[in-house]
PDB file of C-alpha atoms and ligand atoms in Angstrom:
ATOM      1  CA  MET X   3      -5.198  -6.616  31.911  1.00 72.00           C
ATOM      2  CA  SER X   4      -3.722  -6.763  28.460  1.00 82.00           C
ATOM      3  CA  GLY X   5      -3.049  -3.670  26.473  1.00 96.00           C
ATOM      4  CA  THR X   6      -4.332  -2.826  22.973  1.00 98.00           C
ATOM      5  CA  LEU X   7      -2.852  -2.905  19.533  1.00 98.00           C
ATOM      6  CA  PHE X   8      -3.978   0.016  17.404  1.00 98.00           C
ATOM      7  CA  VAL X   9      -3.438  -0.475  13.648  1.00 98.00           C
ATOM      8  CA  ILE X  10      -3.190   3.081  12.366  1.00 98.00           C
ATOM      9  CA  ALA X  11      -3.291   4.256   8.757  1.00 98.00           C
ATOM     10  CA  THR X  12      -1.060   7.206   7.929  1.00 98.00           C
ATOM     11  CA  PRO X  13      -0.821   9.414   4.774  1.00 98.00           C
ATOM     12  CA  ILE X  14       0.292   8.075   1.390  1.00 98.00           C
ATOM     13  CA  GLY X  15       1.817  11.386   0.504  1.00 97.00           C
ATOM     14  CA  ASN X  16      -0.119  14.478   1.630  1.00 98.00           C
ATOM     15  CA  LEU X  17       0.530  14.890   5.385  1.00 97.00           C
ATOM     16  CA  LYS X  18      -2.932  16.386   5.870  1.00 97.00           C
ATOM     17  CA  ASP X  19      -4.508  13.003   5.060  1.00 98.00           C
ATOM     18  CA  ILE X  20      -4.506  11.733   8.593  1.00 98.00           C
ATOM     19  CA  THR X  21      -7.587  11.373  10.797  1.00 98.00           C
ATOM     20  CA  LEU X  22      -8.117  13.153  14.058  1.00 98.00           C
ATOM     21  CA  ARG X  23      -8.471   9.747  15.666  1.00 98.00           C
ATOM     22  CA  ALA X  24      -5.089   8.623  14.246  1.00 98.00           C
ATOM     23  CA  LEU X  25      -3.408  11.709  15.736  1.00 98.00           C
ATOM     24  CA  GLU X  26      -5.156  11.276  19.048  1.00 98.00           C
ATOM     25  CA  THR X  27      -4.105   7.618  19.193  1.00 98.00           C
ATOM     26  CA  LEU X  28      -0.515   8.296  18.152  1.00 98.00           C
ATOM     27  CA  LYS X  29      -0.303  10.826  21.021  1.00 98.00           C
ATOM     28  CA  GLN X  30      -1.612   8.388  23.582  1.00 98.00           C
ATOM     29  CA  VAL X  31       0.036   5.005  22.877  1.00 98.00           C
ATOM     30  CA  ASP X  32       3.013   3.831  25.022  1.00 98.00           C
ATOM     31  CA  LEU X  33       4.980   2.749  21.998  1.00 98.00           C
ATOM     32  CA  ILE X  34       4.797   3.092  18.222  1.00 98.00           C
ATOM     33  CA  ALA X  35       5.977   0.167  16.077  1.00 98.00           C
ATOM     34  CA  CYS X  36       6.901   1.503  12.636  1.00 97.00           C
ATOM     35  CA  GLU X  37       8.651   0.415   9.453  1.00 96.00           C
ATOM     36  CA  ASP X  38      11.299   3.125   9.477  1.00 96.00           C
ATOM     37  CA  THR X  39      11.776   5.183  12.606  1.00 97.00           C
ATOM     38  CA  ARG X  40      13.217   8.164  10.710  1.00 97.00           C
ATOM     39  CA  HIS X  41      10.259   8.162   8.319  1.00 96.00           C
ATOM     40  CA  THR X  42       7.682   8.044  11.067  1.00 98.00           C
ATOM     41  CA  GLN X  43       9.585  10.557  13.150  1.00 98.00           C
ATOM     42  CA  LYS X  44       9.018  13.118  10.351  1.00 97.00           C
ATOM     43  CA  LEU X  45       5.294  12.578  10.516  1.00 98.00           C
ATOM     44  CA  LEU X  46       5.271  12.790  14.308  1.00 98.00           C
ATOM     45  CA  SER X  47       7.430  15.951  14.324  1.00 98.00           C
ATOM     46  CA  HIS X  48       5.030  17.574  11.843  1.00 98.00           C
ATOM     47  CA  TYR X  49       2.239  17.015  14.320  1.00 98.00           C
ATOM     48  CA  GLN X  50       4.371  17.660  17.373  1.00 98.00           C
ATOM     49  CA  ILE X  51       3.948  14.202  18.752  1.00 98.00           C
ATOM     50  CA  GLN X  52       6.645  12.626  20.885  1.00 98.00           C
ATOM     51  CA  ARG X  53       6.377   8.895  21.606  1.00 98.00           C
ATOM     52  CA  PRO X  54       8.890   6.131  21.808  1.00 98.00           C
ATOM     53  CA  LEU X  55       9.439   4.331  18.499  1.00 98.00           C
ATOM     54  CA  THR X  56      10.559   0.860  17.656  1.00 97.00           C
ATOM     55  CA  SER X  57      11.253  -0.515  14.185  1.00 96.00           C
ATOM     56  CA  LEU X  58       9.186  -3.366  12.687  1.00 96.00           C
ATOM     57  CA  PHE X  59      10.040  -4.181   9.120  1.00 93.00           C
ATOM     58  CA  GLU X  60       9.836  -7.193   6.878  1.00 89.00           C
ATOM     59  CA  HIS X  61      13.177  -8.648   7.898  1.00 90.00           C
ATOM     60  CA  ASN X  62      12.892  -8.267  11.735  1.00 92.00           C
ATOM     61  CA  GLU X  63       9.124  -8.746  12.050  1.00 90.00           C
ATOM     62  CA  ARG X  64       9.317 -12.358  13.232  1.00 89.00           C
ATOM     63  CA  LEU X  65      12.148 -11.536  15.633  1.00 93.00           C
ATOM     64  CA  LYS X  66      10.463  -8.462  17.213  1.00 95.00           C
ATOM     65  CA  VAL X  67       6.916  -9.691  17.488  1.00 97.00           C
ATOM     66  CA  PRO X  68       7.332 -11.834  20.656  1.00 97.00           C
ATOM     67  CA  ALA X  69       8.716  -8.846  22.679  1.00 97.00           C
ATOM     68  CA  LEU X  70       5.880  -6.608  21.365  1.00 97.00           C
ATOM     69  CA  VAL X  71       3.276  -9.205  22.280  1.00 97.00           C
ATOM     70  CA  ARG X  72       4.874  -9.397  25.779  1.00 97.00           C
ATOM     71  CA  GLN X  73       4.614  -5.686  26.207  1.00 97.00           C
ATOM     72  CA  LEU X  74       0.958  -5.811  25.138  1.00 98.00           C
ATOM     73  CA  GLN X  75       0.305  -8.625  27.592  1.00 97.00           C
ATOM     74  CA  GLU X  76       1.830  -6.462  30.351  1.00 97.00           C
ATOM     75  CA  GLY X  77      -0.790  -3.821  29.584  1.00 97.00           C
ATOM     76  CA  LYS X  78       1.043  -1.513  27.236  1.00 98.00           C
ATOM     77  CA  THR X  79      -0.714   0.162  24.291  1.00 98.00           C
ATOM     78  CA  VAL X  80       1.082  -0.141  20.956  1.00 98.00           C
ATOM     79  CA  GLY X  81       0.378   1.800  17.754  1.00 98.00           C
ATOM     80  CA  LEU X  82       1.341   0.036  14.566  1.00 98.00           C
ATOM     81  CA  VAL X  83       2.085   2.246  11.491  1.00 98.00           C
ATOM     82  CA  SER X  84       3.912   1.728   8.252  1.00 97.00           C
ATOM     83  CA  ASP X  85       5.784   4.212   6.043  1.00 97.00           C
ATOM     84  CA  ALA X  86       2.703   5.077   4.144  1.00 97.00           C
ATOM     85  CA  GLY X  87      -0.926   4.137   4.073  1.00 98.00           C
ATOM     86  CA  THR X  88      -2.463   1.164   5.883  1.00 98.00           C
ATOM     87  CA  PRO X  89      -0.221  -1.278   7.791  1.00 98.00           C
ATOM     88  CA  GLY X  90      -0.343  -4.836   6.515  1.00 96.00           C
ATOM     89  CA  ILE X  91      -1.283  -3.868   2.946  1.00 97.00           C
ATOM     90  CA  SER X  92       1.876  -4.705   0.993  1.00 96.00           C
ATOM     91  CA  ASP X  93       3.591  -3.549   4.207  1.00 95.00           C
ATOM     92  CA  PRO X  94       4.663  -5.191   7.514  1.00 94.00           C
ATOM     93  CA  GLY X  95       1.992  -5.736  10.208  1.00 95.00           C
ATOM     94  CA  PHE X  96       0.358  -9.070   9.460  1.00 96.00           C
ATOM     95  CA  VAL X  97       2.589 -11.115  11.795  1.00 96.00           C
ATOM     96  CA  LEU X  98       2.069  -8.789  14.781  1.00 97.00           C
ATOM     97  CA  ILE X  99      -1.623  -8.540  14.212  1.00 98.00           C
ATOM     98  CA  ARG X 100      -2.059 -12.331  13.897  1.00 97.00           C
ATOM     99  CA  GLU X 101       0.012 -12.938  17.111  1.00 97.00           C
ATOM    100  CA  ALA X 102      -1.897 -10.313  18.968  1.00 98.00           C
ATOM    101  CA  ILE X 103      -5.181 -11.944  17.976  1.00 98.00           C
ATOM    102  CA  GLN X 104      -3.924 -15.430  18.887  1.00 98.00           C
ATOM    103  CA  ASN X 105      -2.985 -14.032  22.331  1.00 97.00           C
ATOM    104  CA  GLU X 106      -6.435 -12.518  22.808  1.00 97.00           C
ATOM    105  CA  ILE X 107      -5.079  -8.988  22.805  1.00 98.00           C
ATOM    106  CA  PRO X 108      -7.585  -6.433  21.500  1.00 98.00           C
ATOM    107  CA  VAL X 109      -6.698  -5.178  18.053  1.00 98.00           C
ATOM    108  CA  VAL X 110      -8.371  -1.825  17.048  1.00 98.00           C
ATOM    109  CA  PRO X 111      -8.318  -0.439  13.534  1.00 98.00           C
ATOM    110  CA  ILE X 112      -7.808   3.299  12.943  1.00 98.00           C
ATOM    111  CA  PRO X 113      -8.703   3.501   9.262  1.00 98.00           C
ATOM    112  CA  GLY X 114      -7.417   5.957   6.804  1.00 98.00           C
ATOM    113  CA  PRO X 115      -5.612   6.141   3.445  1.00 98.00           C
ATOM    114  CA  SER X 116      -4.550   3.290   1.295  1.00 98.00           C
ATOM    115  CA  ALA X 117      -3.288   3.646  -2.277  1.00 98.00           C
ATOM    116  CA  ILE X 118      -5.680   0.834  -3.363  1.00 98.00           C
ATOM    117  CA  ILE X 119      -8.928   2.652  -2.652  1.00 98.00           C
ATOM    118  CA  THR X 120      -7.410   6.085  -3.496  1.00 98.00           C
ATOM    119  CA  ALA X 121      -6.627   4.982  -7.033  1.00 98.00           C
ATOM    120  CA  LEU X 122      -9.800   2.838  -7.512  1.00 98.00           C
ATOM    121  CA  ILE X 123     -12.227   5.610  -6.672  1.00 98.00           C
ATOM    122  CA  VAL X 124     -10.874   7.967  -9.315  1.00 98.00           C
ATOM    123  CA  SER X 125     -10.152   5.319 -11.975  1.00 98.00           C
ATOM    124  CA  GLY X 126     -13.558   5.348 -13.595  1.00 97.00           C
ATOM    125  CA  MET X 127     -13.369   1.504 -13.650  1.00 97.00           C
ATOM    126  CA  PRO X 128     -16.193  -0.491 -12.005  1.00 97.00           C
ATOM    127  CA  THR X 129     -15.880  -0.295  -8.246  1.00 98.00           C
ATOM    128  CA  ASP X 130     -18.634  -2.757  -7.211  1.00 97.00           C
ATOM    129  CA  ARG X 131     -16.232  -5.794  -7.338  1.00 97.00           C
ATOM    130  CA  PHE X 132     -12.478  -5.457  -7.291  1.00 98.00           C
ATOM    131  CA  CYS X 133      -9.451  -7.543  -6.670  1.00 98.00           C
ATOM    132  CA  PHE X 134      -6.176  -6.260  -5.169  1.00 98.00           C
ATOM    133  CA  GLU X 135      -3.173  -8.098  -6.643  1.00 98.00           C
ATOM    134  CA  GLY X 136      -0.460  -6.093  -4.831  1.00 98.00           C
ATOM    135  CA  PHE X 137       2.945  -6.260  -6.528  1.00 98.00           C
ATOM    136  CA  LEU X 138       3.286  -8.621  -9.483  1.00 98.00           C
ATOM    137  CA  PRO X 139       6.167 -11.241  -9.255  1.00 97.00           C
ATOM    138  CA  GLN X 140       9.552  -9.701 -10.008  1.00 95.00           C
ATOM    139  CA  LYS X 141      10.692 -12.550 -12.335  1.00 96.00           C
ATOM    140  CA  SER X 142       9.497 -12.085 -15.956  1.00 96.00           C
ATOM    141  CA  ALA X 143       8.181 -15.635 -16.397  1.00 97.00           C
ATOM    142  CA  ALA X 144       6.276 -15.645 -13.077  1.00 98.00           C
ATOM    143  CA  MET X 145       4.790 -12.227 -13.891  1.00 98.00           C
ATOM    144  CA  ARG X 146       3.582 -13.388 -17.243  1.00 98.00           C
ATOM    145  CA  ARG X 147       2.121 -16.551 -15.690  1.00 98.00           C
ATOM    146  CA  LYS X 148       0.211 -14.386 -13.217  1.00 98.00           C
ATOM    147  CA  LEU X 149      -1.074 -12.094 -16.001  1.00 98.00           C
ATOM    148  CA  GLU X 150      -2.227 -15.109 -18.029  1.00 98.00           C
ATOM    149  CA  GLU X 151      -4.035 -16.436 -14.909  1.00 97.00           C
ATOM    150  CA  LEU X 152      -5.881 -13.188 -14.556  1.00 98.00           C
ATOM    151  CA  LYS X 153      -7.001 -13.040 -18.190  1.00 96.00           C
ATOM    152  CA  ASN X 154     -10.587 -14.031 -17.412  1.00 95.00           C
ATOM    153  CA  GLU X 155     -10.967 -12.060 -14.183  1.00 97.00           C
ATOM    154  CA  PRO X 156     -14.191 -10.058 -14.403  1.00 97.00           C
ATOM    155  CA  ARG X 157     -13.477  -7.838 -11.402  1.00 98.00           C
ATOM    156  CA  THR X 158     -11.502  -4.612 -11.589  1.00 98.00           C
ATOM    157  CA  LEU X 159      -7.813  -5.374 -10.880  1.00 98.00           C
ATOM    158  CA  ILE X 160      -5.525  -3.153  -8.844  1.00 98.00           C
ATOM    159  CA  PHE X 161      -1.719  -3.542  -8.885  1.00 98.00           C
ATOM    160  CA  TYR X 162       1.033  -1.739  -7.057  1.00 98.00           C
ATOM    161  CA  GLU X 163       4.059  -0.951  -9.141  1.00 98.00           C
ATOM    162  CA  SER X 164       7.473   0.766  -8.870  1.00 97.00           C
ATOM    163  CA  PRO X 165       8.750   3.343 -11.360  1.00 97.00           C
ATOM    164  CA  HIS X 166      11.576   0.932 -12.357  1.00 97.00           C
ATOM    165  CA  ARG X 167       9.291  -1.872 -13.453  1.00 97.00           C
ATOM    166  CA  VAL X 168       6.157  -0.098 -14.632  1.00 98.00           C
ATOM    167  CA  LEU X 169       7.124  -0.065 -18.352  1.00 98.00           C
ATOM    168  CA  LYS X 170       8.105  -3.730 -18.343  1.00 97.00           C
ATOM    169  CA  THR X 171       4.736  -4.607 -16.664  1.00 98.00           C
ATOM    170  CA  LEU X 172       2.715  -2.565 -19.142  1.00 98.00           C
ATOM    171  CA  GLN X 173       4.577  -4.133 -22.087  1.00 98.00           C
ATOM    172  CA  ALA X 174       3.727  -7.592 -20.760  1.00 98.00           C
ATOM    173  CA  MET X 175       0.099  -6.602 -20.187  1.00 98.00           C
ATOM    174  CA  LEU X 176      -0.191  -5.248 -23.754  1.00 98.00           C
ATOM    175  CA  GLU X 177       1.205  -8.487 -25.162  1.00 98.00           C
ATOM    176  CA  LEU X 178      -0.977 -10.748 -23.101  1.00 97.00           C
ATOM    177  CA  TRP X 179      -4.190  -8.705 -22.705  1.00 97.00           C
ATOM    178  CA  GLY X 180      -4.184  -6.504 -25.864  1.00 97.00           C
ATOM    179  CA  ASP X 181      -4.513  -2.748 -26.090  1.00 97.00           C
ATOM    180  CA  ILE X 182      -7.232  -2.281 -23.436  1.00 97.00           C
ATOM    181  CA  PRO X 183      -7.652   0.853 -21.359  1.00 97.00           C
ATOM    182  CA  ILE X 184      -5.753   1.039 -18.102  1.00 98.00           C
ATOM    183  CA  VAL X 185      -5.369   3.703 -15.417  1.00 98.00           C
ATOM    184  CA  CYS X 186      -1.897   4.685 -14.268  1.00 98.00           C
ATOM    185  CA  ALA X 187      -2.177   6.615 -11.007  1.00 98.00           C
ATOM    186  CA  ARG X 188       1.080   8.169 -10.003  1.00 98.00           C
ATOM    187  CA  GLU X 189       2.124  10.152  -6.886  1.00 98.00           C
ATOM    188  CA  LEU X 190      -1.415  10.169  -5.446  1.00 98.00           C
ATOM    189  CA  THR X 191      -2.164  13.028  -3.043  1.00 98.00           C
ATOM    190  CA  LYS X 192       1.259  14.581  -3.815  1.00 98.00           C
ATOM    191  CA  LEU X 193       2.347  17.645  -5.678  1.00 96.00           C
ATOM    192  CA  HIS X 194       2.877  15.792  -8.917  1.00 95.00           C
ATOM    193  CA  GLU X 195      -0.216  13.595  -8.784  1.00 98.00           C
ATOM    194  CA  GLU X 196      -1.062  12.231 -12.226  1.00 97.00           C
ATOM    195  CA  ILE X 197      -4.025   9.991 -13.147  1.00 98.00           C
ATOM    196  CA  LEU X 198      -3.862   8.916 -16.771  1.00 98.00           C
ATOM    197  CA  ARG X 199      -6.695   6.872 -18.323  1.00 97.00           C
ATOM    198  CA  LYS X 200      -5.535   5.554 -21.755  1.00 97.00           C
ATOM    199  CA  PRO X 201      -5.030   2.322 -23.762  1.00 97.00           C
ATOM    200  CA  ILE X 202      -1.943   0.413 -22.627  1.00 98.00           C
ATOM    201  CA  SER X 203       0.008   1.353 -25.798  1.00 98.00           C
ATOM    202  CA  GLN X 204      -0.507   5.032 -25.143  1.00 98.00           C
ATOM    203  CA  GLN X 205       0.527   4.617 -21.499  1.00 98.00           C
ATOM    204  CA  ILE X 206       3.708   3.057 -22.688  1.00 98.00           C
ATOM    205  CA  THR X 207       4.414   5.879 -25.220  1.00 98.00           C
ATOM    206  CA  HIS X 208       3.765   8.407 -22.423  1.00 97.00           C
ATOM    207  CA  LEU X 209       6.199   6.706 -20.071  1.00 97.00           C
ATOM    208  CA  GLN X 210       8.799   6.361 -22.847  1.00 97.00           C
ATOM    209  CA  LYS X 211       8.702  10.124 -23.337  1.00 97.00           C
ATOM    210  CA  ASN X 212       8.488  10.917 -19.601  1.00 95.00           C
ATOM    211  CA  THR X 213      10.747   8.830 -17.424  1.00 94.00           C
ATOM    212  CA  PRO X 214       8.591   7.125 -14.828  1.00 92.00           C
ATOM    213  CA  ARG X 215       9.041   8.726 -11.393  1.00 95.00           C
ATOM    214  CA  GLY X 216       7.283   8.170  -8.155  1.00 95.00           C
ATOM    215  CA  GLU X 217       4.932   5.407  -7.053  1.00 95.00           C
ATOM    216  CA  PHE X 218       2.287   3.854  -9.289  1.00 98.00           C
ATOM    217  CA  VAL X 219      -1.065   2.085  -8.934  1.00 98.00           C
ATOM    218  CA  LEU X 220      -2.436   0.402 -12.042  1.00 98.00           C
ATOM    219  CA  VAL X 221      -6.181  -0.156 -12.319  1.00 98.00           C
ATOM    220  CA  VAL X 222      -7.685  -2.240 -15.112  1.00 98.00           C
ATOM    221  CA  ASN X 223     -10.857  -4.108 -15.889  1.00 98.00           C
ATOM    222  CA  LEU X 224     -10.400  -6.799 -18.563  1.00 96.00           C
ATOM    223  CA  ARG X 225     -14.085  -6.547 -19.520  1.00 92.00           C
ATOM    224  CA  GLN X 226     -13.774  -2.889 -20.241  1.00 81.00           C
ATOM    225  CA  LYS X 227     -12.876  -2.569 -23.850  1.00 72.00           C
ATOM    226  CA  GLU X 228     -12.895   1.269 -24.214  1.00 61.00           C
TER     227      GLU X 228
HETATM  228  N1  SAM K 324       0.503   0.287   2.762  1.00 53.41           N
HETATM  229  C1  SAM K 324       0.389   1.061   1.584  1.00 53.41           C
HETATM  230  C2  SAM K 324      -1.047   1.296   1.275  1.00 53.41           C
HETATM  231  O1  SAM K 324      -1.872   1.123   2.176  1.00 53.41           O
HETATM  232  O2  SAM K 324      -1.373   1.673   0.163  1.00 53.41           O
HETATM  233  C3  SAM K 324       1.160   0.432   0.435  1.00 53.41           C
HETATM  234  C4  SAM K 324       2.640   0.212   0.641  1.00 53.41           C
HETATM  235  S1  SAM K 324       3.500  -0.498  -0.668  1.00 53.41           S
HETATM  236  C5  SAM K 324       5.010  -0.894   0.054  1.00 53.41           C
HETATM  237  C6  SAM K 324       3.916   0.835  -1.590  1.00 53.41           C
HETATM  238  C7  SAM K 324       3.220   0.903  -2.998  1.00 53.41           C
HETATM  239  O3  SAM K 324       1.900   1.435  -2.852  1.00 53.41           O
HETATM  240  C8  SAM K 324       3.940   1.761  -4.025  1.00 53.41           C
HETATM  241  O4  SAM K 324       4.949   1.007  -4.720  1.00 53.41           O
HETATM  242  C9  SAM K 324       2.790   2.095  -4.926  1.00 53.41           C
HETATM  243  O5  SAM K 324       2.488   1.088  -5.837  1.00 53.41           O
HETATM  244  C10 SAM K 324       1.633   2.252  -3.909  1.00 53.41           C
HETATM  245  N2  SAM K 324       1.551   3.671  -3.442  1.00 53.41           N
HETATM  246  C11 SAM K 324       1.809   4.108  -2.186  1.00 53.41           C
HETATM  247  N3  SAM K 324       1.606   5.420  -2.106  1.00 53.41           N
HETATM  248  C12 SAM K 324       1.328   5.875  -3.375  1.00 53.41           C
HETATM  249  C13 SAM K 324       1.017   7.125  -3.949  1.00 53.41           C
HETATM  250  N4  SAM K 324       1.037   8.228  -3.196  1.00 53.41           N
HETATM  251  N5  SAM K 324       0.683   7.138  -5.234  1.00 53.41           N
HETATM  252  C14 SAM K 324       0.622   6.063  -6.000  1.00 53.41           C
HETATM  253  N6  SAM K 324       0.914   4.831  -5.520  1.00 53.41           N
HETATM  254  C15 SAM K 324       1.246   4.685  -4.200  1.00 53.41           C
END
C-alpha cells in the first residue's frame, strides 16, 4: 500500500489564510517536505503542530526526491508545502509531484492561497482569460525579448517581481508597451498591503518616491488602454 502526497497551500502573508483542511492534513502527515524548515516551523508553531520536517528546495530537489518517493512507496504520508502560497507555483514541488505520479502514488491537492489569483481578483483587469508569466528573465536583453513577444497577448498578464527589479521591469514595459494602465499589488494580505492601479509612468514615479519594499505582483492587459 503506497502512501499519499498532499500538496498543501499555505498563507502568502496573513497566517489566518490557511484552510481547515490544510491544518488537519499538516497535523496528520508522517512527514512535511518544505522549502525552508525554519520558515515552515514558524507556521506550524503558530498552529501548535508538531511534525517531522525535511527540506526540499530548488537546489536539492532532484537529490531528495528519490528518498521521498521511497518513503511514499513504503506507505508514508507526505505533506508538501513551500514558504508561501501554492507549492510548484514559482516554487519547488514539480519534480516530487511528477515522480509521485509516475510511481502511481496518489497526489492530493489541498488548495489555498496563491499570489496569482489574489492579485488578479482585485486588479480590475479582465479575469475571464489570463496568462501567468511568473518571473521575467533576469538579463535585460532576455527580459525585453519576452516583453516584445507578449506585445500582442490579448489575455490579462500576471508577473511576479522582486522589489529590487520592479522599477527596471516597469521602465522596460513603458518603453516597449507604452503608458498603459498596470496594477502593482504589493505585500498582499499583509499589514502594508498596497494595490495601485495607474499608468506605468505613474507607477514608476510612485516607486521612485517610495523605495520599493516587499513582494510584488504586476497585472496588466495590453488591450486595456485606460
Ligand atoms: N508559490 C507562491 C504562490 O503561490 O504565489 C509564489 C512563490 S514566488 C517564489 C514568490 C513571489 O510571489 C514574490 O516574489 C511575489 O512576486 C509573489 N508574492 C508572494 N507573496 C506575495 C504577497 N504577499 N504579495 C505580493 N506578491 C507576493
